[in-house]
């Protein structure tokens, strides 16, 4: 299995979700199944069916997170020394050459990506265009509306 890059913060979030699933959600669904069983006939018991479905989802998510964490390559952006180049975990401030708009993105793993918070997936078109660039370089991104050009203003590792 290939390694999955993930930031230290992303790994902590996955570990916290795994802990919650195992200590809170799993016992709660087991209790819900027990209560539904106590009501008698299971063939027409919607609560039982819903609880079993929820249990299946929780167990599947636990297996998924454990698999990702076992294959994770945890990267601490603060410990990076990439010589000013854009790499996984870097925070990049960009300026759109057409509009002059400034945006800031951090390049993160698939599970952590959240555009609203400025976290972009390392395999996204913009991240792929930025990897290896330095301050002052221009990155061309193929967007749905055509080619967008961004100037790399700053690169930081936080």
PDB file of N, CA, C and O in Angstrom, residues 98-145:
ATOM      1  N   UNK A  98      -4.554  38.310 -13.315  1.00  0.00           N
ATOM      2  CA  UNK A  98      -5.590  39.018 -14.056  1.00  0.00           C
ATOM      3  C   UNK A  98      -6.363  39.995 -13.172  1.00  0.00           C
ATOM      4  O   UNK A  98      -6.610  41.132 -13.554  1.00  0.00           O
ATOM      5  N   UNK A  99      -6.754  39.538 -11.989  1.00  0.00           N
ATOM      6  CA  UNK A  99      -7.621  40.357 -11.130  1.00  0.00           C
ATOM      7  C   UNK A  99      -6.863  41.044  -9.999  1.00  0.00           C
ATOM      8  O   UNK A  99      -7.372  41.989  -9.408  1.00  0.00           O
ATOM      9  N   UNK A 100      -5.676  40.562  -9.670  1.00  0.00           N
ATOM     10  CA  UNK A 100      -4.927  41.126  -8.558  1.00  0.00           C
ATOM     11  C   UNK A 100      -5.385  40.616  -7.202  1.00  0.00           C
ATOM     12  O   UNK A 100      -4.897  41.059  -6.166  1.00  0.00           O
ATOM     13  N   UNK A 101      -6.347  39.682  -7.191  1.00  0.00           N
ATOM     14  CA  UNK A 101      -6.843  39.128  -5.931  1.00  0.00           C
ATOM     15  C   UNK A 101      -5.756  38.284  -5.265  1.00  0.00           C
ATOM     16  O   UNK A 101      -5.057  37.525  -5.925  1.00  0.00           O
ATOM     17  N   UNK A 102      -5.663  38.430  -3.944  1.00  0.00           N
ATOM     18  CA  UNK A 102      -4.697  37.645  -3.177  1.00  0.00           C
ATOM     19  C   UNK A 102      -5.425  36.508  -2.475  1.00  0.00           C
ATOM     20  O   UNK A 102      -6.510  36.705  -1.918  1.00  0.00           O
ATOM     21  N   UNK A 103      -4.852  35.314  -2.525  1.00  0.00           N
ATOM     22  CA  UNK A 103      -5.403  34.149  -1.831  1.00  0.00           C
ATOM     23  C   UNK A 103      -4.254  33.420  -1.140  1.00  0.00           C
ATOM     24  O   UNK A 103      -3.109  33.508  -1.572  1.00  0.00           O
ATOM     25  N   UNK A 104      -4.595  32.738  -0.054  1.00  0.00           N
ATOM     26  CA  UNK A 104      -3.603  31.963   0.675  1.00  0.00           C
ATOM     27  C   UNK A 104      -4.097  30.533   0.799  1.00  0.00           C
ATOM     28  O   UNK A 104      -5.237  30.306   1.209  1.00  0.00           O
ATOM     29  N   UNK A 105      -3.254  29.584   0.428  1.00  0.00           N
ATOM     30  CA  UNK A 105      -3.591  28.168   0.499  1.00  0.00           C
ATOM     31  C   UNK A 105      -2.497  27.411   1.236  1.00  0.00           C
ATOM     32  O   UNK A 105      -1.318  27.755   1.135  1.00  0.00           O
ATOM     33  N   UNK A 106      -2.907  26.354   1.932  1.00  0.00           N
ATOM     34  CA  UNK A 106      -1.939  25.394   2.450  1.00  0.00           C
ATOM     35  C   UNK A 106      -2.180  24.095   1.697  1.00  0.00           C
ATOM     36  O   UNK A 106      -3.327  23.663   1.538  1.00  0.00           O
ATOM     37  N   UNK A 107      -1.123  23.465   1.242  1.00  0.00           N
ATOM     38  CA  UNK A 107      -1.232  22.221   0.487  1.00  0.00           C
ATOM     39  C   UNK A 107      -1.234  21.069   1.482  1.00  0.00           C
ATOM     40  O   UNK A 107      -0.273  20.882   2.229  1.00  0.00           O
ATOM     41  N   UNK A 108      -2.344  20.319   1.505  1.00  0.00           N
ATOM     42  CA  UNK A 108      -2.540  19.261   2.492  1.00  0.00           C
ATOM     43  C   UNK A 108      -2.991  17.976   1.814  1.00  0.00           C
ATOM     44  O   UNK A 108      -3.199  17.938   0.608  1.00  0.00           O
ATOM     45  N   UNK A 109      -3.195  16.938   2.612  1.00  0.00           N
ATOM     46  CA  UNK A 109      -3.654  15.651   2.102  1.00  0.00           C
ATOM     47  C   UNK A 109      -5.136  15.659   1.771  1.00  0.00           C
ATOM     48  O   UNK A 109      -5.880  16.577   2.116  1.00  0.00           O
ATOM     49  N   UNK A 110      -5.560  14.603   1.129  1.00  0.00           N
ATOM     50  CA  UNK A 110      -6.932  14.475   0.647  1.00  0.00           C
ATOM     51  C   UNK A 110      -7.963  14.609   1.766  1.00  0.00           C
ATOM     52  O   UNK A 110      -8.982  15.268   1.603  1.00  0.00           O
ATOM     53  N   UNK A 111      -7.712  13.983   2.915  1.00  0.00           N
ATOM     54  CA  UNK A 111      -8.680  13.985   4.003  1.00  0.00           C
ATOM     55  C   UNK A 111      -8.803  15.333   4.705  1.00  0.00           C
ATOM     56  O   UNK A 111      -9.783  15.588   5.379  1.00  0.00           O
ATOM     57  N   UNK A 112      -7.804  16.178   4.569  1.00  0.00           N
ATOM     58  CA  UNK A 112      -7.805  17.460   5.268  1.00  0.00           C
ATOM     59  C   UNK A 112      -8.306  18.606   4.411  1.00  0.00           C
ATOM     60  O   UNK A 112      -8.563  19.694   4.926  1.00  0.00           O
ATOM     61  N   UNK A 113      -8.393  18.408   3.117  1.00  0.00           N
ATOM     62  CA  UNK A 113      -8.718  19.496   2.198  1.00  0.00           C
ATOM     63  C   UNK A 113     -10.046  20.147   2.558  1.00  0.00           C
ATOM     64  O   UNK A 113     -11.044  19.476   2.802  1.00  0.00           O
ATOM     65  N   UNK A 114     -10.035  21.478   2.617  1.00  0.00           N
ATOM     66  CA  UNK A 114     -11.228  22.276   2.903  1.00  0.00           C
ATOM     67  C   UNK A 114     -10.982  23.661   2.333  1.00  0.00           C
ATOM     68  O   UNK A 114     -10.318  24.489   2.939  1.00  0.00           O
ATOM     69  N   UNK A 115     -11.525  23.902   1.159  1.00  0.00           N
ATOM     70  CA  UNK A 115     -11.264  25.147   0.449  1.00  0.00           C
ATOM     71  C   UNK A 115     -11.713  26.364   1.246  1.00  0.00           C
ATOM     72  O   UNK A 115     -11.086  27.415   1.190  1.00  0.00           O
ATOM     73  N   UNK A 116     -12.794  26.220   2.019  1.00  0.00           N
ATOM     74  CA  UNK A 116     -13.281  27.351   2.816  1.00  0.00           C
ATOM     75  C   UNK A 116     -12.252  27.816   3.835  1.00  0.00           C
ATOM     76  O   UNK A 116     -12.246  28.970   4.237  1.00  0.00           O
ATOM     77  N   UNK A 117     -11.390  26.901   4.270  1.00  0.00           N
ATOM     78  CA  UNK A 117     -10.350  27.235   5.238  1.00  0.00           C
ATOM     79  C   UNK A 117      -8.978  27.374   4.588  1.00  0.00           C
ATOM     80  O   UNK A 117      -7.956  27.399   5.279  1.00  0.00           O
ATOM     81  N   UNK A 118      -8.938  27.410   3.248  1.00  0.00           N
ATOM     82  CA  UNK A 118      -7.680  27.605   2.542  1.00  0.00           C
ATOM     83  C   UNK A 118      -6.800  26.368   2.490  1.00  0.00           C
ATOM     84  O   UNK A 118      -5.594  26.476   2.286  1.00  0.00           O
ATOM     85  N   UNK A 119      -7.392  25.193   2.677  1.00  0.00           N
ATOM     86  CA  UNK A 119      -6.639  23.937   2.641  1.00  0.00           C
ATOM     87  C   UNK A 119      -6.955  23.228   1.329  1.00  0.00           C
ATOM     88  O   UNK A 119      -8.099  22.831   1.100  1.00  0.00           O
ATOM     89  N   UNK A 120      -5.953  23.078   0.462  1.00  0.00           N
ATOM     90  CA  UNK A 120      -6.198  22.447  -0.836  1.00  0.00           C
ATOM     91  C   UNK A 120      -5.486  21.104  -0.926  1.00  0.00           C
ATOM     92  O   UNK A 120      -4.395  20.926  -0.394  1.00  0.00           O
ATOM     93  N   UNK A 121      -6.138  20.176  -1.606  1.00  0.00           N
ATOM     94  CA  UNK A 121      -5.639  18.819  -1.795  1.00  0.00           C
ATOM     95  C   UNK A 121      -4.373  18.847  -2.647  1.00  0.00           C
ATOM     96  O   UNK A 121      -4.314  19.525  -3.665  1.00  0.00           O
ATOM     97  N   UNK A 122      -3.384  18.085  -2.239  1.00  0.00           N
ATOM     98  CA  UNK A 122      -2.107  18.033  -2.947  1.00  0.00           C
ATOM     99  C   UNK A 122      -2.279  17.563  -4.393  1.00  0.00           C
ATOM    100  O   UNK A 122      -1.469  17.903  -5.256  1.00  0.00           O
ATOM    101  N   UNK A 123      -3.339  16.832  -4.685  1.00  0.00           N
ATOM    102  CA  UNK A 123      -3.538  16.352  -6.059  1.00  0.00           C
ATOM    103  C   UNK A 123      -4.476  17.246  -6.864  1.00  0.00           C
ATOM    104  O   UNK A 123      -4.808  16.922  -7.992  1.00  0.00           O
ATOM    105  N   UNK A 124      -4.888  18.388  -6.311  1.00  0.00           N
ATOM    106  CA  UNK A 124      -5.744  19.319  -7.052  1.00  0.00           C
ATOM    107  C   UNK A 124      -4.920  20.010  -8.145  1.00  0.00           C
ATOM    108  O   UNK A 124      -3.684  20.110  -8.032  1.00  0.00           O
ATOM    109  N   UNK A 125      -5.570  20.495  -9.193  1.00  0.00           N
ATOM    110  CA  UNK A 125      -4.825  21.146 -10.280  1.00  0.00           C
ATOM    111  C   UNK A 125      -3.968  22.323  -9.807  1.00  0.00           C
ATOM    112  O   UNK A 125      -2.834  22.482 -10.245  1.00  0.00           O
ATOM    113  N   UNK A 126      -4.497  23.138  -8.899  1.00  0.00           N
ATOM    114  CA  UNK A 126      -3.720  24.306  -8.455  1.00  0.00           C
ATOM    115  C   UNK A 126      -2.507  23.875  -7.633  1.00  0.00           C
ATOM    116  O   UNK A 126      -1.420  24.419  -7.793  1.00  0.00           O
ATOM    117  N   UNK A 127      -2.675  22.871  -6.778  1.00  0.00           N
ATOM    118  CA  UNK A 127      -1.543  22.399  -5.971  1.00  0.00           C
ATOM    119  C   UNK A 127      -0.478  21.770  -6.871  1.00  0.00           C
ATOM    120  O   UNK A 127       0.721  22.011  -6.681  1.00  0.00           O
ATOM    121  N   UNK A 128      -0.901  20.990  -7.841  1.00  0.00           N
ATOM    122  CA  UNK A 128       0.065  20.369  -8.752  1.00  0.00           C
ATOM    123  C   UNK A 128       0.845  21.433  -9.525  1.00  0.00           C
ATOM    124  O   UNK A 128       2.033  21.270  -9.803  1.00  0.00           O
ATOM    125  N   UNK A 129       0.168  22.539  -9.890  1.00  0.00           N
ATOM    126  CA  UNK A 129       0.841  23.613 -10.620  1.00  0.00           C
ATOM    127  C   UNK A 129       1.817  24.366  -9.723  1.00  0.00           C
ATOM    128  O   UNK A 129       2.813  24.915 -10.196  1.00  0.00           O
ATOM    129  N   UNK A 130       1.546  24.389  -8.408  1.00  0.00           N
ATOM    130  CA  UNK A 130       2.383  25.150  -7.480  1.00  0.00           C
ATOM    131  C   UNK A 130       3.611  24.386  -6.988  1.00  0.00           C
ATOM    132  O   UNK A 130       4.626  25.001  -6.653  1.00  0.00           O
ATOM    133  N   UNK A 131       3.523  23.057  -6.909  1.00  0.00           N
ATOM    134  CA  UNK A 131       4.621  22.264  -6.366  1.00  0.00           C
ATOM    135  C   UNK A 131       5.924  22.570  -7.111  1.00  0.00           C
ATOM    136  O   UNK A 131       5.979  22.546  -8.336  1.00  0.00           O
ATOM    137  N   UNK A 132       6.965  22.884  -6.348  1.00  0.00           N
ATOM    138  CA  UNK A 132       8.278  23.166  -6.920  1.00  0.00           C
ATOM    139  C   UNK A 132       8.518  24.633  -7.237  1.00  0.00           C
ATOM    140  O   UNK A 132       9.652  25.028  -7.509  1.00  0.00           O
ATOM    141  N   UNK A 133       7.474  25.463  -7.206  1.00  0.00           N
ATOM    142  CA  UNK A 133       7.647  26.892  -7.501  1.00  0.00           C
ATOM    143  C   UNK A 133       8.266  27.598  -6.295  1.00  0.00           C
ATOM    144  O   UNK A 133       8.235  27.098  -5.180  1.00  0.00           O
ATOM    145  N   UNK A 134       8.816  28.781  -6.538  1.00  0.00           N
ATOM    146  CA  UNK A 134       9.407  29.600  -5.491  1.00  0.00           C
ATOM    147  C   UNK A 134       8.778  30.988  -5.537  1.00  0.00           C
ATOM    148  O   UNK A 134       8.049  31.298  -6.480  1.00  0.00           O
ATOM    149  N   UNK A 135       9.082  31.811  -4.538  1.00  0.00           N
ATOM    150  CA  UNK A 135       8.571  33.180  -4.510  1.00  0.00           C
ATOM    151  C   UNK A 135       8.965  33.894  -5.795  1.00  0.00           C
ATOM    152  O   UNK A 135      10.099  33.801  -6.241  1.00  0.00           O
ATOM    153  N   UNK A 136       7.993  34.584  -6.403  1.00  0.00           N
ATOM    154  CA  UNK A 136       8.233  35.314  -7.637  1.00  0.00           C
ATOM    155  C   UNK A 136       7.903  34.521  -8.889  1.00  0.00           C
ATOM    156  O   UNK A 136       7.751  35.100  -9.967  1.00  0.00           O
ATOM    157  N   UNK A 137       7.787  33.193  -8.770  1.00  0.00           N
ATOM    158  CA  UNK A 137       7.436  32.358  -9.925  1.00  0.00           C
ATOM    159  C   UNK A 137       5.959  32.519 -10.274  1.00  0.00           C
ATOM    160  O   UNK A 137       5.145  32.933  -9.442  1.00  0.00           O
ATOM    161  N   UNK A 138       5.618  32.166 -11.498  1.00  0.00           N
ATOM    162  CA  UNK A 138       4.233  32.197 -11.950  1.00  0.00           C
ATOM    163  C   UNK A 138       3.772  30.772 -12.214  1.00  0.00           C
ATOM    164  O   UNK A 138       4.482  29.988 -12.842  1.00  0.00           O
ATOM    165  N   UNK A 139       2.575  30.467 -11.701  1.00  0.00           N
ATOM    166  CA  UNK A 139       1.998  29.135 -11.917  1.00  0.00           C
ATOM    167  C   UNK A 139       0.780  29.274 -12.815  1.00  0.00           C
ATOM    168  O   UNK A 139      -0.065  30.145 -12.592  1.00  0.00           O
ATOM    169  N   UNK A 140       0.704  28.423 -13.819  1.00  0.00           N
ATOM    170  CA  UNK A 140      -0.456  28.410 -14.707  1.00  0.00           C
ATOM    171  C   UNK A 140      -1.335  27.233 -14.322  1.00  0.00           C
ATOM    172  O   UNK A 140      -0.867  26.096 -14.256  1.00  0.00           O
ATOM    173  N   UNK A 141      -2.612  27.536 -14.080  1.00  0.00           N
ATOM    174  CA  UNK A 141      -3.562  26.516 -13.645  1.00  0.00           C
ATOM    175  C   UNK A 141      -4.673  26.406 -14.672  1.00  0.00           C
ATOM    176  O   UNK A 141      -5.291  27.414 -15.034  1.00  0.00           O
ATOM    177  N   UNK A 142      -4.930  25.185 -15.119  1.00  0.00           N
ATOM    178  CA  UNK A 142      -6.031  24.952 -16.049  1.00  0.00           C
ATOM    179  C   UNK A 142      -7.318  24.876 -15.233  1.00  0.00           C
ATOM    180  O   UNK A 142      -7.570  23.897 -14.541  1.00  0.00           O
ATOM    181  N   UNK A 143      -8.119  25.923 -15.292  1.00  0.00           N
ATOM    182  CA  UNK A 143      -9.377  25.996 -14.552  1.00  0.00           C
ATOM    183  C   UNK A 143     -10.537  25.805 -15.526  1.00  0.00           C
ATOM    184  O   UNK A 143     -10.358  25.926 -16.737  1.00  0.00           O
ATOM    185  N   UNK A 144     -11.732  25.513 -15.008  1.00  0.00           N
ATOM    186  CA  UNK A 144     -12.886  25.347 -15.893  1.00  0.00           C
ATOM    187  C   UNK A 144     -13.145  26.574 -16.781  1.00  0.00           C
ATOM    188  O   UNK A 144     -13.593  26.448 -17.908  1.00  0.00           O
ATOM    189  N   UNK A 145     -12.804  27.764 -16.289  1.00  0.00           N
ATOM    190  CA  UNK A 145     -13.022  28.982 -17.068  1.00  0.00           C
ATOM    191  C   UNK A 145     -11.839  29.355 -17.941  1.00  0.00           C
ATOM    192  O   UNK A 145     -11.799  30.443 -18.507  1.00  0.00           O
TER     193      UNK A 145
END
